[in-house]
């Protein structure tokens, strides 16, 4: 029998206290234990970026972090952004610029862009490309995603 450990996390503004196995991945904790299935799991070894979330304000791969490592952390997932009927600005830009097709990469892309624009609201094209370089998309060819982010930068007064 594997000993469980108690953790306390804030996820999208709600506090959760749970007892988890030490080996439980943060991605599985979010999806299975908390039912927040917006965080997608692709490669499960840190390559694709589909599982990107924000932990204490920084983007991380939820598949490379254990739930017990998140004890005490403030977590933001894609569910924090907007709702189906009230998209936030990043989601709206993706919609308007056709920056998704199958949508599998989209939660990770949205969280990566959220982190990027909080830190670099007037990101240059090179900074946008560098910021997105850790997220793989098999559908879009990336150009529409770049256009969406450029538009968001333009709304903030940067080059669009
Ligand atoms: S599922 Fe985490 S990086 Fe691919
Ligand atoms: S939209 Fe399909 S993987 Fe990116």
Short mmCIF file of C-alpha atoms and ligand atoms in Angstrom, two decimals:
data_model
loop_
_atom_site.label_atom_id
_atom_site.label_comp_id
_atom_site.label_asym_id
_atom_site.label_seq_id
_atom_site.Cartn_x
_atom_site.Cartn_y
_atom_site.Cartn_z
CA UNK A 1 0.00 0.00 0.00
CA UNK A 2 1.43 3.35 -1.05
CA UNK A 3 1.25 6.06 1.60
CA UNK A 4 -0.79 9.07 0.55
CA UNK A 5 0.18 12.64 1.22
CA UNK A 6 -2.16 15.52 1.89
CA UNK A 7 -1.89 18.53 -0.40
CA UNK A 8 -3.63 21.89 -0.53
CA UNK A 9 -3.77 23.81 -3.79
CA UNK A 10 -5.60 26.79 -5.18
CA UNK A 11 -6.88 26.03 -8.67
CA UNK A 12 -8.62 28.78 -10.62
CA UNK A 13 -9.45 30.54 -7.39
CA UNK A 14 -10.88 27.53 -5.53
CA UNK A 15 -8.97 25.79 -2.76
CA UNK A 16 -8.76 21.99 -2.82
CA UNK A 17 -7.42 19.70 -0.12
CA UNK A 18 -6.80 16.15 -1.26
CA UNK A 19 -4.86 13.06 -0.26
CA UNK A 20 -2.79 11.78 -3.18
CA UNK A 21 -0.23 9.14 -4.02
CA UNK A 22 3.27 10.63 -4.21
CA UNK A 23 3.64 9.34 -7.78
CA UNK A 24 0.48 11.07 -9.08
CA UNK A 25 1.22 13.49 -11.92
CA UNK A 26 -0.16 16.98 -11.60
CA UNK A 27 -1.85 16.57 -15.00
CA UNK A 28 -3.71 13.47 -13.75
CA UNK A 29 -4.56 15.19 -10.49
CA UNK A 30 -6.19 18.06 -12.38
CA UNK A 31 -8.00 15.89 -14.89
CA UNK A 32 -9.03 12.91 -12.78
CA UNK A 33 -9.15 14.09 -9.18
CA UNK A 34 -10.52 17.57 -9.88
CA UNK A 35 -12.33 16.85 -13.15
CA UNK A 36 -10.61 19.73 -14.95
CA UNK A 37 -10.22 17.99 -18.28
CA UNK A 38 -9.44 21.17 -20.19
CA UNK A 39 -5.77 20.46 -19.56
CA UNK A 40 -4.88 18.00 -22.29
CA UNK A 41 -2.34 15.22 -22.11
CA UNK A 42 -0.46 14.30 -25.26
CA UNK A 43 3.08 13.01 -25.00
CA UNK A 44 3.26 12.81 -21.19
CA UNK A 45 6.98 13.43 -21.26
CA UNK A 46 7.36 17.15 -21.62
CA UNK A 47 7.59 17.55 -25.38
CA UNK A 48 4.24 18.66 -26.81
CA UNK A 49 3.11 21.37 -24.38
CA UNK A 50 -0.55 20.31 -24.52
CA UNK A 51 -0.61 20.07 -20.72
CA UNK A 52 0.72 23.59 -20.10
CA UNK A 53 -0.75 25.32 -17.05
CA UNK A 54 0.40 28.18 -14.84
CA UNK A 55 1.84 27.40 -11.41
CA UNK A 56 2.48 30.46 -9.26
CA UNK A 57 2.31 32.56 -12.41
CA UNK A 58 4.75 30.59 -14.53
CA UNK A 59 3.89 28.17 -17.32
CA UNK A 60 4.81 24.58 -16.56
CA UNK A 61 4.24 21.16 -18.06
CA UNK A 62 1.67 19.53 -15.82
CA UNK A 63 2.89 16.12 -17.00
CA UNK A 64 6.38 16.80 -15.65
CA UNK A 65 5.29 17.79 -12.18
CA UNK A 66 3.97 15.64 -9.38
CA UNK A 67 0.82 16.68 -7.58
CA UNK A 68 2.70 16.63 -4.27
CA UNK A 69 5.15 19.19 -5.70
CA UNK A 70 2.23 21.57 -6.16
CA UNK A 71 1.34 21.55 -2.47
CA UNK A 72 0.69 25.17 -1.48
CA UNK A 73 0.74 26.43 -5.07
CA UNK A 74 -1.62 28.67 -6.97
CA UNK A 75 -2.58 27.01 -10.24
CA UNK A 76 -4.35 28.37 -13.30
CA UNK A 77 -5.73 26.07 -15.97
CA UNK A 78 -7.47 26.80 -19.23
CA UNK A 79 -10.79 26.71 -17.37
CA UNK A 80 -9.76 29.98 -15.70
CA UNK A 81 -9.75 31.95 -18.95
CA UNK A 82 -13.32 32.28 -20.11
CA UNK A 83 -16.45 30.33 -20.80
CA UNK A 84 -18.09 29.09 -23.96
CA UNK A 85 -20.37 32.11 -24.07
CA UNK A 86 -17.84 34.60 -22.73
CA UNK A 87 -14.42 34.02 -24.21
CA UNK A 88 -11.54 36.04 -22.88
CA UNK A 89 -9.34 38.10 -25.18
CA UNK A 90 -6.84 35.32 -25.90
CA UNK A 91 -9.56 32.81 -26.70
CA UNK A 92 -11.36 35.38 -28.88
CA UNK A 93 -8.17 36.10 -30.81
CA UNK A 94 -7.66 32.39 -31.47
CA UNK A 95 -11.24 32.13 -32.70
CA UNK A 96 -11.05 35.22 -34.90
CA UNK A 97 -7.73 34.22 -36.47
CA UNK A 98 -8.57 30.55 -36.99
CA UNK A 99 -5.73 29.55 -34.68
CA UNK A 100 -7.11 26.12 -33.99
CA UNK A 101 -8.37 23.15 -35.91
CA UNK A 102 -8.69 19.93 -33.92
CA UNK A 103 -8.13 21.90 -30.72
CA UNK A 104 -5.95 19.35 -29.01
CA UNK A 105 -3.01 21.71 -28.55
CA UNK A 106 -5.23 24.70 -27.83
CA UNK A 107 -5.45 24.62 -24.01
CA UNK A 108 -1.67 24.52 -23.79
CA UNK A 109 -1.32 27.21 -26.43
CA UNK A 110 -3.78 29.47 -24.65
CA UNK A 111 -2.00 29.12 -21.32
CA UNK A 112 1.40 29.65 -22.92
CA UNK A 113 0.15 32.81 -24.64
CA UNK A 114 -1.42 34.00 -21.39
CA UNK A 115 1.92 33.64 -19.63
CA UNK A 116 3.82 35.21 -22.53
CA UNK A 117 1.61 38.30 -22.74
CA UNK A 118 1.56 38.86 -19.01
CA UNK A 119 5.34 38.97 -19.04
CA UNK A 120 5.83 40.52 -22.48
CA UNK A 121 2.65 42.46 -23.31
CA UNK A 122 4.43 44.15 -26.22
CA UNK A 123 6.22 41.01 -27.37
CA UNK A 124 8.19 41.27 -30.57
CA UNK A 125 7.75 38.73 -33.30
CA UNK A 126 10.92 36.94 -32.17
CA UNK A 127 9.65 36.87 -28.58
CA UNK A 128 6.31 35.48 -29.73
CA UNK A 129 8.02 32.76 -31.73
CA UNK A 130 10.35 31.92 -28.86
CA UNK A 131 7.45 31.91 -26.43
CA UNK A 132 5.45 29.48 -28.53
CA UNK A 133 8.38 27.29 -29.49
CA UNK A 134 7.65 24.75 -26.78
CA UNK A 135 4.12 24.00 -27.93
CA UNK A 136 3.49 21.64 -30.81
CA UNK A 137 0.52 21.84 -33.16
CA UNK A 138 -0.06 19.18 -35.78
CA UNK A 139 -2.85 21.03 -37.59
CA UNK A 140 -2.46 24.75 -38.11
CA UNK A 141 1.05 25.26 -39.45
CA UNK A 142 1.42 27.83 -36.66
CA UNK A 143 0.85 30.91 -38.85
CA UNK A 144 -2.69 31.52 -37.64
CA UNK A 145 -1.56 31.13 -34.05
CA UNK A 146 1.15 33.71 -34.64
CA UNK A 147 -1.41 36.03 -36.19
CA UNK A 148 -3.67 35.68 -33.15
CA UNK A 149 -0.85 36.57 -30.79
CA UNK A 150 0.31 39.45 -32.99
CA UNK A 151 -3.25 40.81 -32.89
CA UNK A 152 -3.27 40.60 -29.09
CA UNK A 153 0.03 42.47 -28.95
CA UNK A 154 -1.44 45.06 -31.33
CA UNK A 155 -4.40 45.55 -28.97
CA UNK A 156 -1.86 46.34 -26.25
CA UNK A 157 -0.17 48.96 -28.38
CA UNK A 158 2.68 46.91 -29.77
CA UNK A 159 3.53 46.05 -33.37
CA UNK A 160 0.82 43.88 -34.89
S1 LIG B 1 1.57 16.06 -22.31
FE1 LIG B 1 2.88 17.32 -21.15
S2 LIG B 1 4.30 18.09 -22.59
FE2 LIG B 1 3.10 16.67 -23.73
S1 LIG B 2 -5.13 22.53 -33.61
FE1 LIG B 2 -4.82 20.38 -33.79
S2 LIG B 2 -2.95 20.07 -32.77
FE2 LIG B 2 -3.12 22.23 -32.83
#
